Structures are given as structure tokens and as C-alpha cells.
XYZ file of C-alpha atoms in Angstrom:
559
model
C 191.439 82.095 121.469
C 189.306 83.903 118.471
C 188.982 87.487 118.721
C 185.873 89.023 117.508
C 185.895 91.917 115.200
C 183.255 93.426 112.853
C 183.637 94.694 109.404
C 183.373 98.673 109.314
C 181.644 98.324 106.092
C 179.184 95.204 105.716
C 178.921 95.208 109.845
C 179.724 91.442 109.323
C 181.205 89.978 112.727
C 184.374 88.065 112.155
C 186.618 85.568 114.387
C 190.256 86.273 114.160
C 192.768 84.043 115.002
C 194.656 84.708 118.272
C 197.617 85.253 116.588
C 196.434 88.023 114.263
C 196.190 90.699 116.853
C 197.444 93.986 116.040
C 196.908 93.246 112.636
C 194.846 93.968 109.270
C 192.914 90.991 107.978
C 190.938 91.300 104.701
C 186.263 90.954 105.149
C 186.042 87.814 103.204
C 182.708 89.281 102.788
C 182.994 92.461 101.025
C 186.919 92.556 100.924
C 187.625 95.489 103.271
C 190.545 95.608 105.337
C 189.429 95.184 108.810
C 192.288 95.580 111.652
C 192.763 93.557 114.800
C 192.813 95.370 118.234
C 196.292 94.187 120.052
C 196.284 92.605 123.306
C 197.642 90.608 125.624
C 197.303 86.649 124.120
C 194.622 83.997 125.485
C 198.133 81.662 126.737
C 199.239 84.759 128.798
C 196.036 85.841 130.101
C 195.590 82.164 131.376
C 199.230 81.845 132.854
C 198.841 85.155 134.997
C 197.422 85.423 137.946
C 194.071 86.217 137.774
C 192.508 89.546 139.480
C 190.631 88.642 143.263
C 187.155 88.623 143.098
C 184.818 91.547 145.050
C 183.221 90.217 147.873
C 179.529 92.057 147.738
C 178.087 93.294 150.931
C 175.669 92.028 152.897
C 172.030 92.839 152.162
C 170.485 95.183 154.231
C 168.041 93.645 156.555
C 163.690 94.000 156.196
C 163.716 96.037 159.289
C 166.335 98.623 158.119
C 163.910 98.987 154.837
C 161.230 99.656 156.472
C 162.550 101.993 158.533
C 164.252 103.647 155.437
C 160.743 104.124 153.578
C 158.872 107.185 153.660
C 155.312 106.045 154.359
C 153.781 109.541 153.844
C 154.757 109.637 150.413
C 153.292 106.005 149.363
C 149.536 106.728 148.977
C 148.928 107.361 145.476
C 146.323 110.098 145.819
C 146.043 110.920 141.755
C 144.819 107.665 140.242
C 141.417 106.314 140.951
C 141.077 102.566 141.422
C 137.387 100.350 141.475
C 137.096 99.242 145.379
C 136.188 95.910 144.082
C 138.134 94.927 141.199
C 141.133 97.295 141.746
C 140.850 98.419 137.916
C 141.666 102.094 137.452
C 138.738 104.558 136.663
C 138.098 108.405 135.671
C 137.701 110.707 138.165
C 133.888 110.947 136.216
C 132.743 107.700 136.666
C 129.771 106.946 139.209
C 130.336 102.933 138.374
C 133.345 100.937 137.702
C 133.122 100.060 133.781
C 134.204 96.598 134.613
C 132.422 94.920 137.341
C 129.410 97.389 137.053
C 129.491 98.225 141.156
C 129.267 101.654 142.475
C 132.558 103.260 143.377
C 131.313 104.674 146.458
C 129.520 101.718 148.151
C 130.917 98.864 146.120
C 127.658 97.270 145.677
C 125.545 97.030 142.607
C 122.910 99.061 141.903
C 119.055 97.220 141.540
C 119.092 98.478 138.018
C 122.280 96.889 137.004
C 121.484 93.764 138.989
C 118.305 93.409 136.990
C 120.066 93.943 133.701
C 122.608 91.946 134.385
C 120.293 88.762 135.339
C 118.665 89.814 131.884
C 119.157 86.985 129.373
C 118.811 89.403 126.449
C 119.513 92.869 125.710
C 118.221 95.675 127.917
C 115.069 96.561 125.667
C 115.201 100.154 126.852
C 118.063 100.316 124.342
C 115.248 100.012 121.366
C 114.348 103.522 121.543
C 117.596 104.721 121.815
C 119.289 102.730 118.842
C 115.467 103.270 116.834
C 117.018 106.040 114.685
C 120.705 106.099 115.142
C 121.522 102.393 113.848
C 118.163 102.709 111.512
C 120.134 105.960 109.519
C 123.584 104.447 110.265
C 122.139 101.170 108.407
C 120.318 102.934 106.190
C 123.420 104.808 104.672
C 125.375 101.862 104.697
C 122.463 100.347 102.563
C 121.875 103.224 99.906
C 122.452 101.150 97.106
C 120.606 98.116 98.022
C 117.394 100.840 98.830
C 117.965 101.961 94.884
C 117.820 98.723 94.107
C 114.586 97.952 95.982
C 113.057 101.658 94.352
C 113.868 100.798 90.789
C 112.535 96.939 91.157
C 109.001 98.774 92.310
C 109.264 101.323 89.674
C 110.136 99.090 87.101
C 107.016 96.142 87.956
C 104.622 98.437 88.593
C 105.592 100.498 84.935
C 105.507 96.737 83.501
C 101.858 96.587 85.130
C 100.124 99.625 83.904
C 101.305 98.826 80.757
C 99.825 95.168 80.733
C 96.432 96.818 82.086
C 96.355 99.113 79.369
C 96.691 96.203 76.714
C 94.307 93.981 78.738
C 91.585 97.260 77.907
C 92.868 97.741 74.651
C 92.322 93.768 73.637
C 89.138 92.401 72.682
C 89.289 88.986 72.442
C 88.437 87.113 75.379
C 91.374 84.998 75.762
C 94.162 87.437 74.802
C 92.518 89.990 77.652
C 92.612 87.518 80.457
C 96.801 86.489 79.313
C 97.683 90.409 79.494
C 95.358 90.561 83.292
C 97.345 87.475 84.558
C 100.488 89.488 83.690
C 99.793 92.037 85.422
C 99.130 90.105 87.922
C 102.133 88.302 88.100
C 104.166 91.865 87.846
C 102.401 93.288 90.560
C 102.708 90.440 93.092
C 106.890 90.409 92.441
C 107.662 93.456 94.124
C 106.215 93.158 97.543
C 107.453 89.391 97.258
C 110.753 91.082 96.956
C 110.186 93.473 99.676
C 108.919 90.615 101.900
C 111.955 88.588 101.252
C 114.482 91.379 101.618
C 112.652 92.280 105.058
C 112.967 88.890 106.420
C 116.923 88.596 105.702
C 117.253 92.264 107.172
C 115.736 91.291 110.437
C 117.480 87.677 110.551
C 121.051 90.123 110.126
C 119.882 92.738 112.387
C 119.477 89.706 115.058
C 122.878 88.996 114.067
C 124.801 91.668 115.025
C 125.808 92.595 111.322
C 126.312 96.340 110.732
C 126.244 95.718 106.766
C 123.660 93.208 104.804
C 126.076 92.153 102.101
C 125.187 90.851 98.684
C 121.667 90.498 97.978
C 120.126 88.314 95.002
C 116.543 90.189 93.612
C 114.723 86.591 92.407
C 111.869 87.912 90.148
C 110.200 84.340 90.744
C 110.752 84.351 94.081
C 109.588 87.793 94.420
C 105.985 86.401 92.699
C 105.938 83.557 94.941
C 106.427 85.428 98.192
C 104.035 88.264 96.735
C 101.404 85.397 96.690
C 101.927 83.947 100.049
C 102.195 87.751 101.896
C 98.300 88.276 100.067
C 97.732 84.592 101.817
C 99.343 85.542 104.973
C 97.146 88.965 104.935
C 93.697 86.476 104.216
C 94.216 84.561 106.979
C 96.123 86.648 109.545
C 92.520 88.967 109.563
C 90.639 85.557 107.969
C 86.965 87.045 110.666
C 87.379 90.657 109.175
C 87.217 89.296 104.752
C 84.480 86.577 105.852
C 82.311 89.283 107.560
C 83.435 91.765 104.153
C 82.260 89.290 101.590
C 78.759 88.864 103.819
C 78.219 92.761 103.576
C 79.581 92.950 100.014
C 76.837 89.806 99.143
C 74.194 92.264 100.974
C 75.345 95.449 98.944
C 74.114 93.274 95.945
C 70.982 92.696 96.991
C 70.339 96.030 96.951
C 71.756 97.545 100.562
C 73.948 100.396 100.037
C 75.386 100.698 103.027
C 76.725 96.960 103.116
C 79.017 98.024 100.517
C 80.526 101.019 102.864
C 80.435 98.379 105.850
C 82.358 96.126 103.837
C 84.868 98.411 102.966
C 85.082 99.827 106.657
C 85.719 95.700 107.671
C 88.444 95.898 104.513
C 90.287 98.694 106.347
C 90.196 97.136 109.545
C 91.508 94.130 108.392
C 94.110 95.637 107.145
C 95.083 98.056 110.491
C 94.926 94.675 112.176
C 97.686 92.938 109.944
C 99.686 95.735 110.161
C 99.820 95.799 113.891
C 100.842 92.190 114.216
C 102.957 92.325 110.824
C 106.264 93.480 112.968
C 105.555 90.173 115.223
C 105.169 88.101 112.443
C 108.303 89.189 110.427
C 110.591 88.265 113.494
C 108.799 84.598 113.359
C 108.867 84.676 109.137
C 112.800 85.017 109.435
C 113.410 82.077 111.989
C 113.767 78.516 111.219
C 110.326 77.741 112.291
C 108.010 80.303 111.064
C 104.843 78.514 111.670
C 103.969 80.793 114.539
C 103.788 83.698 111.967
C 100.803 82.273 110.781
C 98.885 81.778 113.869
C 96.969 84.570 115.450
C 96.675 83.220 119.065
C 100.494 82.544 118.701
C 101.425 85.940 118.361
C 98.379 87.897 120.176
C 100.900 87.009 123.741
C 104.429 88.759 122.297
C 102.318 91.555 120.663
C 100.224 92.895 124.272
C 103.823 91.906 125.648
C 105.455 94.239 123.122
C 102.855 96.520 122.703
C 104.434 100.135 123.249
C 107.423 99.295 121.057
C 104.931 97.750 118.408
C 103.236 101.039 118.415
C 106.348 102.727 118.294
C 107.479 101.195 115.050
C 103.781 101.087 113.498
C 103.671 104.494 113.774
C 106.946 105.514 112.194
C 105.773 102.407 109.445
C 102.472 104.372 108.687
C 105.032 107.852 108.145
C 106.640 106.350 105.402
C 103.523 105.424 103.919
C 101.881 108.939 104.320
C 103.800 109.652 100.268
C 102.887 106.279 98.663
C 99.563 106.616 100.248
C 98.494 110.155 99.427
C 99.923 109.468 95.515
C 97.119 106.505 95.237
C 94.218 108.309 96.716
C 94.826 111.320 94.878
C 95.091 108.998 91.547
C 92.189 107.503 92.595
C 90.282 110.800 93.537
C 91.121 112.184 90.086
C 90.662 109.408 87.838
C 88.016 106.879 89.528
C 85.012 107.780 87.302
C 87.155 107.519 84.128
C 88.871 104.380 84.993
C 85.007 103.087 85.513
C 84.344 104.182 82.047
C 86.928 102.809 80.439
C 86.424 99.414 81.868
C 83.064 99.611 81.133
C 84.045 100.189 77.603
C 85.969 97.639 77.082
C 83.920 95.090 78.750
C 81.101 96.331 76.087
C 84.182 95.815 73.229
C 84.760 92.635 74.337
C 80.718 91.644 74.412
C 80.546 93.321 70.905
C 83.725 91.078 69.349
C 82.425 87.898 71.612
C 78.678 88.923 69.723
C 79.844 88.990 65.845
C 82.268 86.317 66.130
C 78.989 84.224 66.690
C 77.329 86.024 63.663
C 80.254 85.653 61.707
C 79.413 81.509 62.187
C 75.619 81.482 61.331
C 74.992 80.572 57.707
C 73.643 83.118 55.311
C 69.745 82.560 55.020
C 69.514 80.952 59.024
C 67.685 83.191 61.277
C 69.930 85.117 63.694
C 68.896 84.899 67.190
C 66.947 87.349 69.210
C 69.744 87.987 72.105
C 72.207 89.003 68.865
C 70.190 90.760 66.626
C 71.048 93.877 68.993
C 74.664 93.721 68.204
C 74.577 93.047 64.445
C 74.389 97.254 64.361
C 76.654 97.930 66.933
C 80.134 98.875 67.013
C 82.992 99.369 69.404
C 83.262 101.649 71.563
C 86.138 104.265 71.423
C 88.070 103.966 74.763
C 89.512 107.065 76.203
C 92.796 106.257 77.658
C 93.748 109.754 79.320
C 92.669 109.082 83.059
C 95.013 106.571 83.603
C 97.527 108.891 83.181
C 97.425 110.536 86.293
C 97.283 107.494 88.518
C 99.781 105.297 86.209
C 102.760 108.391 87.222
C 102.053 108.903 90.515
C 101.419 105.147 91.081
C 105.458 104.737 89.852
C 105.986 107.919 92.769
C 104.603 105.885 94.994
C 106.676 102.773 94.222
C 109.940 104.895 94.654
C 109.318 105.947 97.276
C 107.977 103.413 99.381
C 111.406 101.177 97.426
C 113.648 104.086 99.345
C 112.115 104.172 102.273
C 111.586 100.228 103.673
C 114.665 99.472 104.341
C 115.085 101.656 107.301
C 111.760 100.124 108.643
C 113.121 96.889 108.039
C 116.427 97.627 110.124
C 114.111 98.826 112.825
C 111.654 96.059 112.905
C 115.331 93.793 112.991
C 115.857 95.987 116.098
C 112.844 95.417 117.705
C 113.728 91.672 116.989
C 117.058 91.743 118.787
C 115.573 93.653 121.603
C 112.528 91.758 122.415
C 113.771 88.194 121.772
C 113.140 86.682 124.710
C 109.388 88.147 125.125
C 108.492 86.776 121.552
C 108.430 83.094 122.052
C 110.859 82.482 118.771
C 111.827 79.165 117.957
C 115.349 79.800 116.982
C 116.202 75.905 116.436
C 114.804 72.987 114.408
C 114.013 70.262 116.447
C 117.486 67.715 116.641
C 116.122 64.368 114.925
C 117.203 61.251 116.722
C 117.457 58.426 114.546
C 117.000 54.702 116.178
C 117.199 51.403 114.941
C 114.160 51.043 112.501
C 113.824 47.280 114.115
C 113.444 48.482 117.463
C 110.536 50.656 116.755
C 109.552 49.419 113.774
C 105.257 49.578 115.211
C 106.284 53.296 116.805
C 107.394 54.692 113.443
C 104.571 53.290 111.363
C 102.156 54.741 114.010
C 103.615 57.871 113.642
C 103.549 58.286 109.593
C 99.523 57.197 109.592
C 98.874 59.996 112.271
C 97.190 63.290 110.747
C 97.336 66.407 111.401
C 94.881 69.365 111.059
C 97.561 71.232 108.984
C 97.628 69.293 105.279
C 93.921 69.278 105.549
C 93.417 72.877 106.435
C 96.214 73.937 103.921
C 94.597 71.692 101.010
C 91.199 73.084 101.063
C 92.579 76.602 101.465
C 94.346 75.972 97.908
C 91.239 74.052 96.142
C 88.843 76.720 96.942
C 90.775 79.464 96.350
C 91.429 77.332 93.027
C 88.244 77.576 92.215
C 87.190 80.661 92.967
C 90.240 82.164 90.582
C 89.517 79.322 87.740
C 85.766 80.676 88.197
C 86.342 83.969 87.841
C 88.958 83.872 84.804
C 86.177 81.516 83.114
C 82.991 84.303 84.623
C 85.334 87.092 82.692
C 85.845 85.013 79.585
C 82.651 83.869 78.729
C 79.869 84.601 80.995
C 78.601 87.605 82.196
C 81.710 88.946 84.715
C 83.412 87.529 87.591
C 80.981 87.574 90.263
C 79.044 84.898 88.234
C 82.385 83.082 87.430
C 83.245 83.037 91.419
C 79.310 81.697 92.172
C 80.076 78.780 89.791
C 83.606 78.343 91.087
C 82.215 77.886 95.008
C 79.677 75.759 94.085
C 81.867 73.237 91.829
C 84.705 73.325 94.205
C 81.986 73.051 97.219
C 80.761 70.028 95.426
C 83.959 68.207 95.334
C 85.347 68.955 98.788
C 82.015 67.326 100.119
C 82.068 64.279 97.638
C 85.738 64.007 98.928
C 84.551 64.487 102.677
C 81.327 61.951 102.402
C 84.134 59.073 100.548
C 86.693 60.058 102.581
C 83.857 59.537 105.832
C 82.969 56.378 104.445
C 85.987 54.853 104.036
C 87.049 55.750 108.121
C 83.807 54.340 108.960
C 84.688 50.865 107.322
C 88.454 50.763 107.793
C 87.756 52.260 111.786
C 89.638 54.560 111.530
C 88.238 56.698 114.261
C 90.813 59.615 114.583
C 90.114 60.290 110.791
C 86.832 60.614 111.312
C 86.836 64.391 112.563
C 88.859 65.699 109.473
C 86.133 63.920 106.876
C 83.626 65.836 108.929
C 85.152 69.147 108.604
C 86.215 68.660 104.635
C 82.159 67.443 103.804
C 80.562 70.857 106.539
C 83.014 73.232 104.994
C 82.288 71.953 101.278
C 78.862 72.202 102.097
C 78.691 75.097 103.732
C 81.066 77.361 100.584
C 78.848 75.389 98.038
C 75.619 76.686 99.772
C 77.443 80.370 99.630
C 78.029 79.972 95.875
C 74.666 78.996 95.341
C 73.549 81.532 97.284
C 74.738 84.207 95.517
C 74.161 82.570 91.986
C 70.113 82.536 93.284
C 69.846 86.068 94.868
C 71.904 87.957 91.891
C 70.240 88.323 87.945
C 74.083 88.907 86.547
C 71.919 90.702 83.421
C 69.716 92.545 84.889
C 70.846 93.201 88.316
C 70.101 92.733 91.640
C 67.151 90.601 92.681
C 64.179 92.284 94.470
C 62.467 90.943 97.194
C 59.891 89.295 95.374
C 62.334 87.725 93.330
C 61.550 89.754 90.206
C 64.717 91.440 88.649
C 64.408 95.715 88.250
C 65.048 95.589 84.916
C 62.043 93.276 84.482
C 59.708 95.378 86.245
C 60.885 98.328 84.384
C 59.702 96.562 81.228
């Protein structure tokens, strides 16, 4: 039989032969001489007689155990164990961190039994977490908040300077390409913000502690800037209708319409800014549609309403810098600024005026409305107040950049908190697709039906259209962009109620009952802006001013 031996050196294990006991064998591994312990062969082993067995003693029976045990001594008095689910607790807790009862009675508490039959988190948490994950997040974040800063910084630098060659330009056309720039640069970064906000809340709702990589679109950014100023128009849409009414009235010679307006202006914006938290939860679900819709989110905002309030007024802290920077630009610098436009709008009258001279022939009579300007010459423009206002406007940027991201961690929080009392729809609807044979009739039915929502959103875009076509052409070449705006509601009027009276028409013949209603409201509400343009384009002399009451311009009467 083999012996087993190891290897003193490599610690191999080796099997001997029998018949090398008491011998030295070489480690075929490493070569070392490895000796066999002697002993009695496997042949003589098996021919002697082999040793008796123990016989083991009889167990001891259950009674004599029990009798042996000390039953004093059993009772584990040091550890402390749940009554209910026998897990082991501190001596310091009041309820057992496992099943939640109460170590004393082993029932559950009301509290706990309510926030346990909660389907969301307990939103008493929201004030708790409001600053501790909004620093924690904000830390984490520092480099995407620099990132935010310099993008405001860096548009709104890009947009003084376009306004400041828009002044310094005098023909018509190269003005109004450096004004749309500046309008495109200063609608990217709170279309960045915006977007930024949206995927902070949708992670926040997640669960994520860190945001990740983030992609600054500048395109994007001007697209979203543009639909956050739409979302503002028609989130407050009473409050600007009733502003443009008082600002029409300030024209026609009523001071106080103008503050009245601007008091409506403020309010509207208060107003968006209370339901703005509501609507960023709904802008970063799948369907934001309710976003848009005041009635929508009036019910989760009086629901909400202390922890709206809450956030608001932290919001309107970090604003208190950016703020304060503006008015005191504006403080400083307002009658300047007025000045200089008004200088440059006479630059551009005076180049618009002797480009017309240059084209009369020599020996032609000039006309009367140009002979003023064949003496004149431009203006110097004083560029110095914009100073003030251009720095701390780029303050203001920074700081605002630095600042959002921590409200946008909160407003996530106030998200995860308050799901279930904001009416989210967290899921597209699951399309079910059928044989098109089957309901061939149903499906066709359904593609001819109309909705209020393409018509509403259509003549939202042709008016305002219109009115931005208008004004760019009122700045250009007629007397500002009040009269440019008149023309543009009028034209754009016009052809919402030729569209409405066809489109009426055509429902009549074809019977087309349900289509009826929309053709009704696109030929009232053409009307009705068409009569506004009008109206304003008869009660204002662009030239001279304000009408009078007897329909006489000032400047007339002066004469």
C-alpha cells in the first residue's frame, strides 16, 4: 500500500511504494531527498489481528438533561430582542428598526401606520433634506454650476456687445441683423438654464446623488429660451392682455395706464413664478402638456402650497444679487440709455433721409418732408452709460449661473416628495396596434377628428408672426415699432379671418358640423386682433403723438 510523504522543500505530497519504507527517495519535483517513515507493511497489518472496536455508551436520556440544566442561568438578560420579529435592538431604540412596531407594546404607532400605507415618500422629509441634499448636491455639482455662470456671462457679454453695434449702425437693415443677435444671445442662456433644470429634477426623482455629463446645446438653449418667454405669455396670458389694454390707454394720453400696466407686468410675473416649481416637475415628465395648462396645475399648487412657498421664497433669495445689479444699472443709467437710443434712432432717420437725396436728380425739386435733413447731421452718441449696467448686468449673470443649481436640486426635491399630490403623468400611453382591416372605418374616424390644440397652437404662432415681422418692418422703415406691430395685427387679423370665413364655408358645404366651432373661433379671434391693430393705428399719430380727444394731434394744435 502507498505511503504518503511530503517534500520538506517544495511541500509536494508524494506516494511511496510500500516497500520503500525506512528509506530516502529523491522529490522528482525539485530533487530533494525526502525519507520514508518505517513501519510495519500493509501485508502484515492485514494478516494481524486487528484491535476490538470501543463500544460507545449509551446516550443519556431527555429527562436526565433536563434535569442537568441550570434554568436560572438561561435567560439572556444583556441582549435586547424586537417582541415581534425577534431581531436584536439597542438598548436606545423606542421602535424596532425592522418591522417599525414599538418595543414596549408591539403594535405600530398611528404615525408609522400612516406612513407606511403612504405610496410615496413621507413629504415631511422635504424640509428636512431642503438644505442638506441641496449643499450636498450642490458641491458635488461645482463644476457643472461654473459651467452654467460662464455660459450666462459669456451670452450676455456677446449681447451688450451686439446692442452697442445695433446703436452704433445706421443703416436700417444692418441695425435690425445686430438686434436679432442679440436677441438670439440673450434667449440661449435661460434656454440652457431651463433645460439643465428639467434634467436636474427628472435625476433628483431618480434617486441619483450625482447629474453626470451634461451637453450645453447653444441651439437648444435659443429654442428653449423661446418657448420659456411662450410658456411665461400664456401661463399669466389675463395679466399681458389686460397690460397691453393699459399700455394702449397710456398712449392716448393716460399716465397712469402706463404705471397700471407695469403693476399687471409684475404681477404676471409673481404669478409664473409661483406655479413655475409645479410646472418644472410636469416640463421634465414624458407628458408635459399639463405644464402648460393653468387649471391643470392650480389643484397640485393649493395642494402643495406651504412647500411651494417654501422654495419660492428661498428662489426669490438667490435673486435678491442678480436683481439689485439690474435695478441699480437701470437707476443709474435709464435717462442715458433713453438718449442714446434716441440718438441713434435720429442717425438712422438722418442716413434713411440723404440716401433718398442722394437719388433725386440735380435740378428736381427736393421734397418738403426732406428739405429739413439736407442740413442736418448725425448725432454724436455718447456710449458711457451703458457701462455701468453692461458690468453689473455680467454680475448678475454669474451669479444667478452659481446659484440655480441648488434651486434646481430643491425644486427636484419637492418633485420626489410631492409626487403623488401632483397629478404627473409618468408614462406615455401603451399604443395597441390592431388589424388595420378590422377597424379600418374606426381609424379613419379617428385621423379626421380635431382637436382644439393645432388650432390654438397655429394662431398663437401666425400672430405672434406678425406682430414680430411688423415690428422689424415698423423699425426699418416706418416710424418705430408700435406702428410696425398696428400693421402686423391688422394683416395677420386679416388672414386668420379670410382663413376662418373659407375654412366656415367649406364645413358648411362638406357638413362637417364638428368643424364648424374651430372656423368660428379662427374668423372672431382674427377679427377681433385685426380690430385691435386698427385700433391702435386710428387712435395713435406715430409723428406727432398721441391723438386728442377731438382727434386733432398736439403737435398740430401747437402749430
Amino acid at each position: 500500500m502507498p505511503v504518503k510523504v511530503r517534500c520538506p522543500e517544495c511541500e509536494k505530497v508524494l506516494n511511496a511504494p510500500d516497500r520503500a519504507r525506512g528509506k530516502a527517495i529523491k522529490c522528482p519535483e525539485c530533487g530533494a531527498t525526502v525519507r520514508v517513515p518505517a513501519g510495519k507493511p500493509a501485508a502484515a497489518n492485514q494478516a494481524g489481528s486487528r484491535p476490538a472496536k470501543k463500544v460507545a455508551a449509551p446516550p443519556p436520556s431527555s429527562s436526565m438533561m433536563i434535569a442537568n440544566l441550570d434554568l436560572e442561568g438561561l435567560e439572556d438578560t444583556q441582549t435586547r430582542i424586537c417582541p415581534k420579529c425577534g431581531v436584536e435592538v439597542s438598548p436606545e431604540d423606542i421602535e424596532c428598526p425592522e418591522c417599525h412596531v414599538n418595543l414596549e407594546s408591539g403594535l405600530l404607532s398611528d404615525e408609522k401606520k400612516a406612513e407606511l400605507s403612504r405610496k410615496g415618500p413621507n413629504p415631511n422629509l422635504y424640509y428636512k433634506e431642503f438644505f442638506k441634499d441641496g449643499k450636498e448636491f450642490w458641491k458635488k455639482e461645482r463644476r457643472l454650476s461654473i459651467r452654467l455662470a460662464t455660459m450666462w456671462v459669456m451670452f450676455s457679454g456677446l449681447f451688450v456687445w451686439s446692442v452697442l453695434l445695433s446703436f452704433w449702425a445706421v443703416k436700417p437693415l444692418v441695425r435690425d441683423f445686430w438686434m436679432f443677435l442679440a436677441a438670439f444671445e440673450i434667449l440661449i442662456p435661460p434656454g440652457l438654464t431651463w433645460n439643465l433644470h428639467t434634467t436636474i429634477i427628472d435625476a433628483t426623482m431618480r434617486k441619483k446623488k450625482k447629474l453626470g455629463k451634461h451637453s450645453f446645446d447653444r441651439f437648444l438653449g435659443a429654442a428653449l429660451g423661446l418657448k420659456l418667454i411662450f410658456w411665461f405669455i400664456d401661463i399669466a396670458a389675463p395679466l399681458h392682455v389686460l397690460a397691453i389694454v393699459f399700455l394702449v390707454l397710456g398712449a392716448r394720453g393716460m399716465p397712469l395706464a402706463n404705471i397700471v400696466a407695469v403693476a399687471l407686468e409684475v404681477a404676471a410675473f409673481v404669478f409664473a413664478s409661483l406655479l413655475f416649481p409645479v410646472a418644472s416637475v410636469h416640463m421634465a415628465m414624458p407628458i408635459t402638456i399639463r405644464g402648460w395648462l393653468v387649471n391643470k396645475l392650480s389643484k397640485p399648487f393649493f395642494r402643495t402650497l406651504p412647500a411651494v412657498a417654501y422654495w419660492c421664497f428661498f428662489f426669490y433669495l438667490t435673486l435678491l444679487v442678480p436683481v439689485a445689479c439690474l435695478a441699480i444699472g437701470g437707476f443709474f443709467s435709464a435717462k442715458g440709455i433713453g438718449e442714446l437710443i434716441a440718438n441713434a434712432d435720429a442717425n438712422t432717420e438722418i442716413f434713411d433721409a440723404k440716401a433718398q437725396l442722394d437719388k433725386i436728380p440735380k435740378g428736381k425739386e427736393v421734397p418738403q418732408e426732406l428739405q429739413a435733413f439736407m442740413q442736418k447731421k448725425e448725432l454724436p452718441l455718447n456710449y458711457t452709460p451703458l457701462i455701468l449696467p453692461s458690468c453689473l448686468l455680467v454680475v448678475a449673470a454669474g451669479v444667478f449661473g452659481m446659484t440655480a443649481v441648488f434651486s434646481m436640486r430643491t425644486n427636484g426635491l419637492y418633485g420626489r416628495y410631492f409626487m403623488d399630490r401632483l397629478d404627473l403623468e409618468t408614462m406615455v400611453a401603451e399604443v395597441v396596434y390592431v388589424p388595420k382591416a378590422k377597424n379600418l372605418g374606426e381609424l379613419e374616424a379617428k385621423a379626421a377628428e380635431l382637436s382644439w390644440k393645432p388650432v390654438v397652437m397655429g394662431l398663437g404662432l401666425g400672430y405672434a408672426a406678425g406682430v414680430a415681422l411688423g415690428a422689424s418692418i415698423g423699425m426699418s422703415f416706418l416710424t418705430g415699432a408700435m406702428e410696425g406691430i398696428s400693421y402686423g395685427l391688422v394683416l395677420s387679423g386679416g388672414m386668420a379671418s379670410l382663413v376662418g370665413l373659407c375654412w366656415l364655408i367649406m364645413a358648411a358645404a362638406k357638413g362637417k358640423k364638428a368643424h364648424t366651432k374651430f372656423a368660428a373661433a379662427v374668423l372672431i379671434s382674427g377679427l377681433a386682433l385685426g380690430g385691435i391693430g386698427g385700433g391702435i393705428y386710428a387712435t395713435t399719430d406715430f409723428r406727432s403723438g398721441p391723438l386728442g380727444p377731438g382727434g386733432d394731434a398736439p403737435s398740430a394744435k401747437a402749430k
